[in-house]
Coordinates of N, CA, C and O in Angstrom, one line a residue:
M269 N 0.8 -1.2 0.0 CA 0.0 0.0 0.0 C 0.9 1.2 0.0 O 1.9 1.3 0.8
S270 N 0.6 2.2 -0.9 CA 1.3 3.4 -0.9 C 1.0 4.4 0.2 O 0.1 4.2 0.9
D271 N 1.9 5.5 0.3 CA 1.7 6.4 1.4 C 0.3 7.1 1.1 O -0.4 7.4 2.1
I272 N 0.0 7.4 -0.2 CA -1.2 8.0 -0.5 C -2.4 7.2 0.0 O -3.4 7.7 0.6
E273 N -2.4 5.9 -0.4 CA -3.5 5.0 0.0 C -3.6 4.9 1.5 O -4.7 4.9 2.0
R274 N -2.5 4.9 2.2 CA -2.5 4.8 3.8 C -3.0 6.1 4.3 O -3.8 6.1 5.3
I275 N -2.8 7.3 3.7 CA -3.3 8.5 4.2 C -4.8 8.6 4.0 O -5.5 9.0 4.9
I276 N -5.2 8.2 2.8 CA -6.7 8.2 2.5 C -7.4 7.3 3.5 O -8.4 7.7 4.1
K277 N -6.9 6.1 3.7 CA -7.4 5.2 4.6 C -7.5 5.7 6.0 O -8.5 5.7 6.7
Y278 N -6.4 6.3 6.5 CA -6.4 7.0 7.8 C -7.4 8.0 8.0 O -8.1 8.1 9.0
M279 N -7.6 8.9 6.9 CA -8.6 10.0 7.0 C -10.0 9.4 7.1 O -10.9 9.8 7.8
R280 N -10.2 8.3 6.3 CA -11.5 7.7 6.2 C -11.8 7.1 7.7 O -13.0 7.2 8.2
E281 N -10.9 6.5 8.3 CA -11.1 5.8 9.5 C -11.1 6.7 10.8 O -11.8 6.4 11.7
N282 N -10.4 7.8 10.7 CA -10.2 8.7 11.8 C -10.8 10.1 11.6 O -10.8 10.9 12.5
G283 N -11.2 10.4 10.4 CA -11.9 11.6 10.1 C -11.0 12.8 9.6 O -11.3 13.6 8.9
S284 N -9.7 12.7 10.0 CA -8.7 13.8 9.6 C -7.3 13.3 9.9 O -7.1 12.2 10.6
I285 N -6.3 14.1 9.5 CA -4.9 13.8 9.8 C -4.1 15.1 9.9 O -4.4 16.0 9.2
T286 N -3.1 15.1 10.7 CA -2.1 16.2 10.8 C -0.7 15.7 10.4 O -0.6 14.4 10.2
C287 N 0.3 16.6 10.2 CA 1.6 16.1 9.8 C 2.2 15.3 10.9 O 2.9 14.3 10.6
K288 N 1.9 15.6 12.1 CA 2.5 14.8 13.3 C 1.9 13.4 13.3 O 2.6 12.4 13.5
E289 N 0.5 13.3 13.1 CA -0.1 12.0 13.0 C 0.4 11.2 11.8 O 0.6 10.0 11.9
C290 N 0.6 11.9 10.7 CA 1.1 11.2 9.5 C 2.5 10.7 9.7 O 2.7 9.5 9.4
E291 N 3.3 11.4 10.3 CA 4.7 10.9 10.6 C 4.6 9.8 11.5 O 5.3 8.7 11.3
K292 N 3.8 9.8 12.6 CA 3.8 8.7 13.6 C 3.1 7.5 13.0 O 3.6 6.3 13.2
N293 N 2.0 7.6 12.3 CA 1.2 6.5 11.8 C 1.4 6.0 10.4 O 1.2 4.8 10.2
I294 N 1.8 6.9 9.6 CA 2.0 6.5 8.2 C 3.6 6.3 7.9 O 3.9 5.5 7.1
G295 N 4.4 7.1 8.6 CA 5.8 7.0 8.4 C 6.4 7.9 7.4 O 7.5 7.7 6.9
T296 N 5.7 9.0 7.0 CA 6.2 10.0 6.1 C 6.1 11.3 6.7 O 5.1 11.7 7.3
T297 N 7.0 12.2 6.3 CA 7.0 13.6 6.7 C 6.5 14.5 5.6 O 6.4 15.8 5.6
E298 N 6.0 13.9 4.5 CA 5.6 14.6 3.3 C 4.0 14.7 3.1 O 3.5 14.6 2.0
L299 N 3.3 14.9 4.2 CA 1.9 15.0 4.1 C 1.4 16.1 3.2 O 0.5 15.8 2.4
R300 N 1.9 17.3 3.3 CA 1.5 18.4 2.4 C 1.7 18.0 0.9 O 0.7 18.3 0.1
R301 N 2.7 17.3 0.5 CA 3.0 16.9 -0.8 C 2.0 15.8 -1.2 O 1.4 15.9 -2.3
R302 N 1.7 14.9 -0.3 CA 0.7 13.8 -0.6 C -0.7 14.4 -0.7 O -1.5 13.8 -1.5
I303 N -1.0 15.4 0.1 CA -2.4 16.0 0.0 C -2.5 16.6 -1.3 O -3.6 16.5 -2.0
C304 N -1.5 17.3 -2.0 CA -1.6 17.8 -3.3 C -1.8 16.6 -4.3 O -2.6 16.8 -5.2
D305 N -1.1 15.5 -4.1 CA -1.4 14.4 -5.0 C -2.7 13.8 -4.9 O -3.4 13.5 -5.9
I306 N -3.3 13.8 -3.7 CA -4.7 13.3 -3.4 C -5.7 14.3 -4.0 O -6.6 13.7 -4.7
K307 N -5.4 15.5 -4.0 CA -6.3 16.5 -4.6 C -6.2 16.3 -6.2 O -7.3 16.3 -6.8
D308 N -5.1 16.0 -6.7 CA -4.9 15.7 -8.1 C -5.6 14.5 -8.6 O -6.1 14.4 -9.8
M309 N -5.9 13.6 -7.6 CA -6.7 12.3 -7.9 C -8.2 12.7 -8.0 O -9.0 11.8 -8.2
G310 N -8.6 13.9 -7.7 CA -10.1 14.2 -7.6 C -10.7 14.4 -6.3 O -11.9 14.7 -6.2
Y311 N -10.0 14.2 -5.3 CA -10.6 14.3 -3.9 C -10.6 15.8 -3.6 O -9.8 16.6 -3.9
K312 N -11.7 16.2 -2.8 CA -11.7 17.5 -2.3 C -11.4 17.4 -0.9 O -12.0 16.8 0.0
I313 N -10.2 18.1 -0.5 CA -9.6 18.0 0.8 C -9.8 19.3 1.5 O -9.4 20.4 1.0
G314 N -10.4 19.4 2.7 CA -10.5 20.5 3.4 C -9.5 20.6 4.5 O -8.7 19.6 4.8
D315 N -9.2 21.8 5.1 CA -8.2 21.8 6.1 C -8.6 23.0 7.1 O -9.4 23.9 6.7
V316 N -8.2 22.8 8.3 CA -8.4 23.9 9.4 C -7.1 24.0 10.2 O -6.4 23.1 10.3
W317 N -6.9 25.3 10.6 CA -5.7 25.6 11.5 C -6.1 25.2 12.9 O -7.2 25.5 13.3
E318 N -5.2 24.6 13.6 CA -5.3 24.3 15.0 C -4.1 24.7 15.7 O -3.0 24.9 15.1
A319 N -4.3 25.0 17.0 CA -3.1 25.4 17.8 C -2.8 24.3 19.0 O -3.7 23.6 19.3
G320 N -1.6 24.2 19.2 CA -1.1 23.2 20.2 C 0.2 23.6 20.7 O 0.7 24.6 20.4
E321 N 0.8 22.7 21.5 CA 2.1 23.0 22.0 C 3.2 22.1 21.4 O 2.9 20.9 21.1
N322 N 4.3 22.7 21.1 CA 5.4 21.8 20.7 C 6.2 21.3 21.8 O 5.7 21.4 23.0
R323 N 7.3 20.5 21.5 CA 7.9 19.8 22.7 C 8.5 20.6 23.7 O 8.8 20.2 24.8
E324 N 8.7 21.9 23.3 CA 9.3 22.9 24.3 C 8.1 23.6 25.1 O 8.5 24.5 25.9
G325 N 6.9 23.4 24.8 CA 5.8 23.9 25.4 C 5.3 25.3 24.9 O 4.5 26.0 25.4
N326 N 5.9 25.6 23.7 CA 5.5 26.8 23.1 C 4.3 26.6 22.2 O 4.2 25.5 21.6
T327 N 3.4 27.5 22.0 CA 2.2 27.4 21.2 C 2.7 27.4 19.8 O 3.5 28.3 19.3
T328 N 2.1 26.6 19.0 CA 2.4 26.4 17.5 C 1.0 26.2 16.8 O 0.1 25.8 17.5
R329 N 1.0 26.4 15.5 CA -0.2 26.2 14.7 C 0.2 25.1 13.7 O 1.3 24.9 13.2
F330 N -0.8 24.3 13.3 CA -0.7 23.3 12.4 C -2.0 23.0 11.7 O -3.0 23.4 12.2
K331 N -2.0 22.4 10.5 CA -3.1 22.1 9.8 C -3.7 20.7 10.0 O -2.9 19.8 10.2
R332 N -5.0 20.5 10.1 CA -5.6 19.3 10.1 C -6.4 19.2 8.8 O -7.1 20.0 8.4
Y333 N -6.1 18.0 8.1 CA -6.7 17.8 6.7 C -7.8 16.8 6.9 O -7.7 15.8 7.7
F334 N -8.8 16.9 6.0 CA -9.9 15.9 6.1 C -10.5 15.8 4.6 O -10.4 16.8 3.9
I335 N -11.1 14.8 4.3 CA -11.8 14.5 3.1 C -13.2 15.2 3.1 O -14.0 14.9 4.0
Q336 N -13.4 16.1 2.2 CA -14.7 16.8 2.1 C -15.6 16.0 1.1 O -16.8 15.9 1.3
K337 N -14.9 15.6 0.0 CA -15.7 14.8 -1.1 C -14.7 13.9 -1.7 O -13.6 14.3 -2.1
E338 N -15.1 12.6 -1.9 CA -14.3 11.7 -2.7 C -14.7 11.7 -4.2 O -15.9 12.0 -4.5
P339 N -13.9 11.4 -5.1 CA -14.3 11.3 -6.4 C -15.2 10.1 -6.6 O -15.2 9.1 -5.8
D340 N -16.1 10.2 -7.6 CA -17.2 9.2 -7.8 C -16.5 7.8 -7.9 O -17.1 6.8 -7.2
C341 N -15.4 7.6 -8.6 CA -14.9 6.2 -8.7 C -14.3 5.7 -7.4 O -14.3 4.6 -7.1
A342 N -13.8 6.6 -6.5 CA -13.4 6.2 -5.2 C -14.5 5.7 -4.3 O -14.3 4.8 -3.5
V343 N -15.6 6.4 -4.3 CA -16.8 6.1 -3.5 C -17.3 4.7 -3.9 O -17.5 3.8 -3.1
R344 N -17.4 4.5 -5.2 CA -17.8 3.2 -5.7 C -16.9 2.1 -5.3 O -17.3 1.0 -4.9
A345 N -15.5 2.3 -5.4 CA -14.5 1.3 -5.0 C -14.6 1.0 -3.6 O -14.4 -0.2 -3.2
K346 N -14.8 1.9 -2.7 CA -14.8 1.8 -1.3 C -16.0 0.9 -0.8 O -16.0 0.1 0.1
K347 N -17.2 1.0 -1.6 CA -18.4 0.2 -1.3 C -18.3 -1.2 -1.7 O -19.0 -2.1 -1.2
E348 N -17.5 -1.5 -2.8 CA -17.4 -2.9 -3.3 C -16.5 -3.8 -2.4 O -15.9 -3.6 -1.5

């Protein structure tokens, strides 16, 4: 399974993904690049900014990505 397939599966199962979650659970630090690839496949991907603390305790912002709409072919394949 490719990184793209694992990211899509993760978002379907968990509702969304962040760069930190992607690195921990998928094993890649290239989430933003893969999100562009997923959009090129016809997925509509939404994002929201969130705030949290980094390891030094400083406030930081990061994006959380989620699937807004899947391409028709992906919805059919998921149901089969």
